[in-house]
PDB file of C-alpha atoms in Angstrom:
ATOM      1  CA  UNK A 327     -53.092 -74.396 -11.096  1.00  0.00           C
ATOM      2  CA  UNK A 328     -49.351 -74.726 -11.652  1.00  0.00           C
ATOM      3  CA  UNK A 329     -48.274 -73.220 -14.947  1.00  0.00           C
ATOM      4  CA  UNK A 330     -45.911 -76.064 -15.766  1.00  0.00           C
ATOM      5  CA  UNK A 331     -48.708 -78.630 -15.389  1.00  0.00           C
ATOM      6  CA  UNK A 332     -50.420 -77.141 -18.435  1.00  0.00           C
ATOM      7  CA  UNK A 333     -47.827 -75.427 -20.581  1.00  0.00           C
ATOM      8  CA  UNK A 334     -45.210 -78.199 -20.597  1.00  0.00           C
ATOM      9  CA  UNK A 335     -47.833 -80.658 -21.822  1.00  0.00           C
ATOM     10  CA  UNK A 336     -49.172 -78.071 -24.290  1.00  0.00           C
ATOM     11  CA  UNK A 337     -45.799 -77.486 -25.964  1.00  0.00           C
ATOM     12  CA  UNK A 338     -45.118 -81.208 -26.053  1.00  0.00           C
ATOM     13  CA  UNK A 339     -48.505 -81.836 -27.683  1.00  0.00           C
ATOM     14  CA  UNK A 340     -47.787 -79.157 -30.283  1.00  0.00           C
ATOM     15  CA  UNK A 341     -44.437 -80.770 -31.076  1.00  0.00           C
ATOM     16  CA  UNK A 342     -45.996 -84.228 -31.347  1.00  0.00           C
ATOM     17  CA  UNK A 343     -48.824 -82.856 -33.491  1.00  0.00           C
ATOM     18  CA  UNK A 344     -46.431 -81.107 -35.880  1.00  0.00           C
ATOM     19  CA  UNK A 345     -44.206 -84.125 -36.493  1.00  0.00           C
ATOM     20  CA  UNK A 346     -47.063 -86.617 -36.685  1.00  0.00           C
ATOM     21  CA  UNK A 347     -48.879 -84.489 -39.285  1.00  0.00           C
ATOM     22  CA  UNK A 348     -45.672 -84.084 -41.264  1.00  0.00           C
ATOM     23  CA  UNK A 349     -45.395 -87.869 -41.470  1.00  0.00           C
ATOM     24  CA  UNK A 350     -49.090 -88.075 -42.316  1.00  0.00           C
ATOM     25  CA  UNK A 351     -48.443 -85.784 -45.296  1.00  0.00           C
ATOM     26  CA  UNK A 352     -45.632 -88.016 -46.519  1.00  0.00           C
ATOM     27  CA  UNK A 353     -46.536 -91.586 -45.567  1.00  0.00           C
ATOM     28  CA  UNK A 354     -50.314 -91.128 -45.287  1.00  0.00           C
ATOM     29  CA  UNK A 355     -50.563 -89.489 -48.706  1.00  0.00           C
ATOM     30  CA  UNK A 356     -48.362 -92.170 -50.273  1.00  0.00           C
ATOM     31  CA  UNK A 357     -50.471 -94.953 -48.763  1.00  0.00           C
ATOM     32  CA  UNK A 358     -53.722 -93.306 -49.868  1.00  0.00           C
ATOM     33  CA  UNK A 359     -52.391 -92.933 -53.427  1.00  0.00           C
ATOM     34  CA  UNK A 360     -51.163 -96.538 -53.459  1.00  0.00           C
ATOM     35  CA  UNK A 361     -54.465 -97.970 -52.202  1.00  0.00           C
ATOM     36  CA  UNK A 362     -56.509 -95.825 -54.593  1.00  0.00           C
ATOM     37  CA  UNK A 363     -54.469 -96.207 -57.771  1.00  0.00           C
ATOM     38  CA  UNK A 364     -52.593 -99.509 -57.702  1.00  0.00           C
ATOM     39  CA  UNK A 365     -53.589-103.168 -57.689  1.00  0.00           C
ATOM     40  CA  UNK A 366     -51.019-105.449 -56.077  1.00  0.00           C
ATOM     41  CA  UNK A 367     -50.710-108.614 -54.049  1.00  0.00           C
ATOM     42  CA  UNK A 368     -51.437-107.919 -50.387  1.00  0.00           C
ATOM     43  CA  UNK A 369     -53.440-104.749 -51.040  1.00  0.00           C
ATOM     44  CA  UNK A 370     -56.313-105.978 -48.869  1.00  0.00           C
ATOM     45  CA  UNK A 371     -53.931-106.801 -46.028  1.00  0.00           C
ATOM     46  CA  UNK A 372     -52.314-103.364 -46.249  1.00  0.00           C
ATOM     47  CA  UNK A 373     -55.723-101.715 -46.250  1.00  0.00           C
ATOM     48  CA  UNK A 374     -56.637-103.742 -43.173  1.00  0.00           C
ATOM     49  CA  UNK A 375     -53.467-102.749 -41.324  1.00  0.00           C
ATOM     50  CA  UNK A 376     -54.065 -99.063 -42.108  1.00  0.00           C
ATOM     51  CA  UNK A 377     -57.677 -99.317 -40.908  1.00  0.00           C
ATOM     52  CA  UNK A 378     -56.837-101.346 -37.796  1.00  0.00           C
ATOM     53  CA  UNK A 379     -56.413 -98.386 -35.374  1.00  0.00           C
ATOM     54  CA  UNK A 380     -60.055 -97.433 -36.013  1.00  0.00           C
ATOM     55  CA  UNK A 381     -61.443-100.672 -34.613  1.00  0.00           C
ATOM     56  CA  UNK A 382     -58.681-102.172 -32.454  1.00  0.00           C
ATOM     57  CA  UNK A 383     -58.223-101.108 -28.794  1.00  0.00           C
ATOM     58  CA  UNK A 384     -55.414 -98.492 -28.690  1.00  0.00           C
ATOM     59  CA  UNK A 385     -53.918 -99.961 -25.523  1.00  0.00           C
ATOM     60  CA  UNK A 386     -53.521-103.328 -27.285  1.00  0.00           C
ATOM     61  CA  UNK A 387     -51.864-101.667 -30.296  1.00  0.00           C
ATOM     62  CA  UNK A 388     -49.483 -99.877 -27.945  1.00  0.00           C
ATOM     63  CA  UNK A 389     -48.690-103.121 -26.148  1.00  0.00           C
ATOM     64  CA  UNK A 390     -48.018-104.829 -29.468  1.00  0.00           C
ATOM     65  CA  UNK A 391     -45.623-102.052 -30.475  1.00  0.00           C
ATOM     66  CA  UNK A 392     -43.935-102.324 -27.092  1.00  0.00           C
ATOM     67  CA  UNK A 393     -43.420-106.061 -27.579  1.00  0.00           C
ATOM     68  CA  UNK A 394     -42.071-105.693 -31.107  1.00  0.00           C
ATOM     69  CA  UNK A 395     -40.143-102.395 -31.078  1.00  0.00           C
ATOM     70  CA  UNK A 396     -39.213-101.998 -27.409  1.00  0.00           C
ATOM     71  CA  UNK A 397     -35.596-102.215 -26.342  1.00  0.00           C
ATOM     72  CA  UNK A 398     -35.882-105.995 -26.106  1.00  0.00           C
ATOM     73  CA  UNK A 399     -38.689-106.349 -28.633  1.00  0.00           C
ATOM     74  CA  UNK A 400     -38.508-109.282 -30.995  1.00  0.00           C
ATOM     75  CA  UNK A 401     -38.112-107.067 -34.069  1.00  0.00           C
ATOM     76  CA  UNK A 402     -35.665-104.712 -32.378  1.00  0.00           C
ATOM     77  CA  UNK A 403     -33.392-107.608 -31.455  1.00  0.00           C
ATOM     78  CA  UNK A 404     -33.058-108.476 -35.149  1.00  0.00           C
ATOM     79  CA  UNK A 405     -31.328-105.132 -35.745  1.00  0.00           C
ATOM     80  CA  UNK A 406     -27.792-104.131 -34.730  1.00  0.00           C
ATOM     81  CA  UNK A 407     -27.823-102.299 -31.400  1.00  0.00           C
ATOM     82  CA  UNK A 408     -26.949 -98.965 -33.019  1.00  0.00           C
ATOM     83  CA  UNK A 409     -29.953 -99.217 -35.368  1.00  0.00           C
ATOM     84  CA  UNK A 410     -32.557-100.143 -32.769  1.00  0.00           C
ATOM     85  CA  UNK A 411     -35.199 -97.391 -32.531  1.00  0.00           C
ATOM     86  CA  UNK A 412     -35.315 -95.556 -29.196  1.00  0.00           C
ATOM     87  CA  UNK A 413     -39.082 -95.195 -28.914  1.00  0.00           C
ATOM     88  CA  UNK A 414     -39.994 -96.187 -25.375  1.00  0.00           C
ATOM     89  CA  UNK A 415     -40.455 -93.315 -22.891  1.00  0.00           C
ATOM     90  CA  UNK A 416     -39.423 -90.710 -25.472  1.00  0.00           C
ATOM     91  CA  UNK A 417     -41.025 -87.974 -27.558  1.00  0.00           C
ATOM     92  CA  UNK A 418     -40.359 -90.150 -30.609  1.00  0.00           C
ATOM     93  CA  UNK A 419     -42.615 -92.796 -29.099  1.00  0.00           C
ATOM     94  CA  UNK A 420     -45.377 -90.225 -28.654  1.00  0.00           C
ATOM     95  CA  UNK A 421     -44.998 -89.140 -32.285  1.00  0.00           C
ATOM     96  CA  UNK A 422     -45.263 -92.757 -33.457  1.00  0.00           C
ATOM     97  CA  UNK A 423     -48.353 -93.214 -31.262  1.00  0.00           C
ATOM     98  CA  UNK A 424     -50.012 -90.080 -32.649  1.00  0.00           C
ATOM     99  CA  UNK A 425     -49.132 -91.045 -36.221  1.00  0.00           C
ATOM    100  CA  UNK A 426     -50.520 -94.580 -35.947  1.00  0.00           C
ATOM    101  CA  UNK A 427     -53.693 -93.420 -34.183  1.00  0.00           C
ATOM    102  CA  UNK A 428     -54.431 -90.830 -36.869  1.00  0.00           C
ATOM    103  CA  UNK A 429     -53.294 -92.817 -39.916  1.00  0.00           C
ATOM    104  CA  UNK A 430     -56.682 -94.299 -40.952  1.00  0.00           C
ATOM    105  CA  UNK A 431     -58.355 -90.904 -40.548  1.00  0.00           C
ATOM    106  CA  UNK A 432     -55.761 -89.438 -42.894  1.00  0.00           C
ATOM    107  CA  UNK A 433     -55.678 -92.246 -45.445  1.00  0.00           C
ATOM    108  CA  UNK A 434     -59.382 -92.988 -45.890  1.00  0.00           C
ATOM    109  CA  UNK A 435     -60.630 -89.502 -46.933  1.00  0.00           C
ATOM    110  CA  UNK A 436     -57.578 -89.081 -49.133  1.00  0.00           C
ATOM    111  CA  UNK A 437     -57.994 -92.520 -50.680  1.00  0.00           C
ATOM    112  CA  UNK A 438     -61.543 -91.606 -51.677  1.00  0.00           C
ATOM    113  CA  UNK A 439     -60.364 -88.271 -53.063  1.00  0.00           C
ATOM    114  CA  UNK A 440     -57.694 -89.952 -55.205  1.00  0.00           C
ATOM    115  CA  UNK A 441     -60.236 -92.484 -56.479  1.00  0.00           C
ATOM    116  CA  UNK A 442     -62.562 -89.685 -57.591  1.00  0.00           C
ATOM    117  CA  UNK A 443     -59.982 -87.975 -59.819  1.00  0.00           C
ATOM    118  CA  UNK A 444     -60.982 -88.813 -63.440  1.00  0.00           C
ATOM    119  CA  UNK A 445     -58.396 -90.896 -65.287  1.00  0.00           C
ATOM    120  CA  UNK A 446     -58.975 -88.889 -68.443  1.00  0.00           C
ATOM    121  CA  UNK A 447     -57.379 -85.859 -66.802  1.00  0.00           C
ATOM    122  CA  UNK A 448     -54.195 -87.849 -66.253  1.00  0.00           C
ATOM    123  CA  UNK A 449     -54.235 -89.021 -69.846  1.00  0.00           C
ATOM    124  CA  UNK A 450     -54.760 -85.489 -71.115  1.00  0.00           C
ATOM    125  CA  UNK A 451     -51.910 -84.165 -68.974  1.00  0.00           C
ATOM    126  CA  UNK A 452     -49.640 -86.982 -70.145  1.00  0.00           C
ATOM    127  CA  UNK A 453     -50.309 -86.131 -73.804  1.00  0.00           C
ATOM    128  CA  UNK A 454     -49.178 -82.563 -73.001  1.00  0.00           C
ATOM    129  CA  UNK A 455     -45.853 -83.882 -71.790  1.00  0.00           C
ATOM    130  CA  UNK A 456     -46.472 -83.702 -68.045  1.00  0.00           C
ATOM    131  CA  UNK A 457     -44.321 -86.006 -65.918  1.00  0.00           C
ATOM    132  CA  UNK A 458     -45.896 -88.100 -63.156  1.00  0.00           C
ATOM    133  CA  UNK A 459     -44.779 -85.590 -60.524  1.00  0.00           C
ATOM    134  CA  UNK A 460     -46.229 -82.662 -62.468  1.00  0.00           C
ATOM    135  CA  UNK A 461     -49.489 -84.562 -62.915  1.00  0.00           C
ATOM    136  CA  UNK A 462     -49.617 -85.081 -59.161  1.00  0.00           C
ATOM    137  CA  UNK A 463     -48.832 -81.436 -58.383  1.00  0.00           C
ATOM    138  CA  UNK A 464     -51.020 -79.757 -60.995  1.00  0.00           C
ATOM    139  CA  UNK A 465     -53.839 -82.275 -61.532  1.00  0.00           C
ATOM    140  CA  UNK A 466     -54.214 -84.442 -58.446  1.00  0.00           C
ATOM    141  CA  UNK A 467     -53.317 -81.996 -55.698  1.00  0.00           C
ATOM    142  CA  UNK A 468     -55.892 -79.302 -56.556  1.00  0.00           C
ATOM    143  CA  UNK A 469     -58.628 -81.940 -56.848  1.00  0.00           C
ATOM    144  CA  UNK A 470     -57.807 -83.771 -53.604  1.00  0.00           C
ATOM    145  CA  UNK A 471     -57.298 -80.650 -51.469  1.00  0.00           C
ATOM    146  CA  UNK A 472     -60.566 -81.122 -49.571  1.00  0.00           C
ATOM    147  CA  UNK A 473     -59.760 -84.745 -48.810  1.00  0.00           C
ATOM    148  CA  UNK A 474     -56.246 -83.731 -47.768  1.00  0.00           C
ATOM    149  CA  UNK A 475     -57.578 -81.004 -45.466  1.00  0.00           C
ATOM    150  CA  UNK A 476     -60.156 -83.359 -43.961  1.00  0.00           C
ATOM    151  CA  UNK A 477     -57.542 -86.044 -43.385  1.00  0.00           C
ATOM    152  CA  UNK A 478     -55.077 -83.701 -41.712  1.00  0.00           C
ATOM    153  CA  UNK A 479     -57.681 -82.162 -39.421  1.00  0.00           C
ATOM    154  CA  UNK A 480     -59.182 -85.511 -38.428  1.00  0.00           C
ATOM    155  CA  UNK A 481     -55.762 -87.091 -37.923  1.00  0.00           C
ATOM    156  CA  UNK A 482     -54.631 -84.059 -35.928  1.00  0.00           C
ATOM    157  CA  UNK A 483     -57.655 -84.233 -33.670  1.00  0.00           C
ATOM    158  CA  UNK A 484     -57.113 -87.940 -33.097  1.00  0.00           C
ATOM    159  CA  UNK A 485     -53.428 -87.338 -32.370  1.00  0.00           C
ATOM    160  CA  UNK A 486     -54.227 -84.747 -29.698  1.00  0.00           C
ATOM    161  CA  UNK A 487     -56.735 -87.084 -28.059  1.00  0.00           C
ATOM    162  CA  UNK A 488     -54.508 -90.151 -28.117  1.00  0.00           C
ATOM    163  CA  UNK A 489     -54.054 -91.882 -24.750  1.00  0.00           C
ATOM    164  CA  UNK A 490     -53.799 -95.679 -25.056  1.00  0.00           C
ATOM    165  CA  UNK A 491     -50.837 -96.049 -27.425  1.00  0.00           C
ATOM    166  CA  UNK A 492     -49.111 -93.035 -25.838  1.00  0.00           C
ATOM    167  CA  UNK A 493     -49.336 -94.633 -22.407  1.00  0.00           C
ATOM    168  CA  UNK A 494     -47.510 -97.715 -23.657  1.00  0.00           C
ATOM    169  CA  UNK A 495     -44.829 -95.995 -25.736  1.00  0.00           C
ATOM    170  CA  UNK A 496     -44.400 -92.745 -23.799  1.00  0.00           C
ATOM    171  CA  UNK A 497     -44.900 -93.995 -20.267  1.00  0.00           C
ATOM    172  CA  UNK A 498     -46.820 -90.893 -19.114  1.00  0.00           C
ATOM    173  CA  UNK A 499     -43.795 -89.308 -17.405  1.00  0.00           C
ATOM    174  CA  UNK A 500     -44.732 -85.904 -15.974  1.00  0.00           C
ATOM    175  CA  UNK A 501     -42.791 -83.074 -17.605  1.00  0.00           C
ATOM    176  CA  UNK A 502     -41.274 -85.442 -20.176  1.00  0.00           C
ATOM    177  CA  UNK A 503     -43.840 -87.557 -22.022  1.00  0.00           C
ATOM    178  CA  UNK A 504     -47.076 -86.105 -20.669  1.00  0.00           C
ATOM    179  CA  UNK A 505     -49.278 -84.799 -23.498  1.00  0.00           C
ATOM    180  CA  UNK A 506     -52.434 -82.742 -22.977  1.00  0.00           C
ATOM    181  CA  UNK A 507     -54.689 -85.784 -22.910  1.00  0.00           C
ATOM    182  CA  UNK A 508     -52.452 -87.613 -20.480  1.00  0.00           C
ATOM    183  CA  UNK A 509     -52.168 -84.471 -18.344  1.00  0.00           C
ATOM    184  CA  UNK A 510     -55.966 -84.315 -18.080  1.00  0.00           C
ATOM    185  CA  UNK A 511     -56.040 -87.923 -16.912  1.00  0.00           C
ATOM    186  CA  UNK A 512     -53.282 -87.295 -14.368  1.00  0.00           C
ATOM    187  CA  UNK A 513     -54.918 -84.172 -12.968  1.00  0.00           C
ATOM    188  CA  UNK A 514     -58.242 -85.964 -12.550  1.00  0.00           C
ATOM    189  CA  UNK A 515     -56.463 -88.776 -10.701  1.00  0.00           C
ATOM    190  CA  UNK A 516     -54.827 -86.146  -8.456  1.00  0.00           C
ATOM    191  CA  UNK A 517     -58.189 -84.393  -7.934  1.00  0.00           C
ATOM    192  CA  UNK A 518     -56.732 -81.256  -9.539  1.00  0.00           C
ATOM    193  CA  UNK A 519     -59.985 -80.494 -11.332  1.00  0.00           C
ATOM    194  CA  UNK A 520     -59.178 -76.845 -12.059  1.00  0.00           C
ATOM    195  CA  UNK A 521     -56.242 -77.836 -14.259  1.00  0.00           C
ATOM    196  CA  UNK A 522     -58.157 -80.746 -15.771  1.00  0.00           C
ATOM    197  CA  UNK A 523     -61.041 -78.418 -16.652  1.00  0.00           C
ATOM    198  CA  UNK A 524     -58.728 -75.873 -18.268  1.00  0.00           C
ATOM    199  CA  UNK A 525     -56.961 -78.453 -20.428  1.00  0.00           C
ATOM    200  CA  UNK A 526     -60.267 -80.092 -21.352  1.00  0.00           C
ATOM    201  CA  UNK A 527     -61.644 -76.757 -22.522  1.00  0.00           C
ATOM    202  CA  UNK A 528     -58.481 -76.224 -24.563  1.00  0.00           C
ATOM    203  CA  UNK A 529     -58.931 -79.535 -26.355  1.00  0.00           C
ATOM    204  CA  UNK A 530     -62.652 -78.888 -26.783  1.00  0.00           C
ATOM    205  CA  UNK A 531     -61.873 -75.519 -28.385  1.00  0.00           C
ATOM    206  CA  UNK A 532     -59.519 -77.230 -30.837  1.00  0.00           C
ATOM    207  CA  UNK A 533     -62.180 -79.816 -31.676  1.00  0.00           C
ATOM    208  CA  UNK A 534     -64.765 -77.080 -32.234  1.00  0.00           C
ATOM    209  CA  UNK A 535     -62.396 -75.126 -34.463  1.00  0.00           C
ATOM    210  CA  UNK A 536     -61.601 -78.264 -36.462  1.00  0.00           C
ATOM    211  CA  UNK A 537     -65.303 -78.969 -36.976  1.00  0.00           C
ATOM    212  CA  UNK A 538     -65.886 -75.383 -38.127  1.00  0.00           C
ATOM    213  CA  UNK A 539     -63.016 -75.538 -40.622  1.00  0.00           C
ATOM    214  CA  UNK A 540     -64.260 -78.850 -42.016  1.00  0.00           C
ATOM    215  CA  UNK A 541     -67.770 -77.479 -42.492  1.00  0.00           C
ATOM    216  CA  UNK A 542     -66.588 -74.090 -43.748  1.00  0.00           C
ATOM    217  CA  UNK A 543     -64.510 -75.550 -46.561  1.00  0.00           C
ATOM    218  CA  UNK A 544     -66.955 -78.310 -47.430  1.00  0.00           C
ATOM    219  CA  UNK A 545     -64.731 -81.172 -46.314  1.00  0.00           C
ATOM    220  CA  UNK A 546     -67.396 -82.614 -44.015  1.00  0.00           C
TER     221      UNK A 546
END
């Protein structure tokens, strides 16, 4: 087994995982809070869009993103050339793919956790002079920690296993946009089963560790 066939894809997957989970913490948490706490026009549509990656074929989602946000995509062409996102065949595209694939698995557990926080605790904190941010940090956050942990682990696992959207946005370029999952696919196609087995065991170990953490801390 060539070292670069495994370690280049490993480091790339770690980079993609880190940035996708960072965006999950920011955007995923905000969406979960919005869907759990606010009533607004289009809430059902937003909920449907967030849930879509769970039930829609990933390759079709990736193709849709390619058509809309590719270099000549119909949404990209509406922007000035300097502002058009460079997603196709780049690490950024892989991060977007991982983020979208894991978004419903981040939002749904967290949405439930936010919904289960008693309103009276917010009211009590407000009477003590707590601002909205302090209420979130000192009331919400401790009570949603299990949902947050579950969401991050599930979204992270989905991000590492992502293939369909990554194929469309990243292009599966060896040594450049080849994540662990894509590397396994490529090695199987090349009949390099030793490398495919090693990378598969690596992903399986991560999945097993994730399951243990979820059970250990009562998030599953």
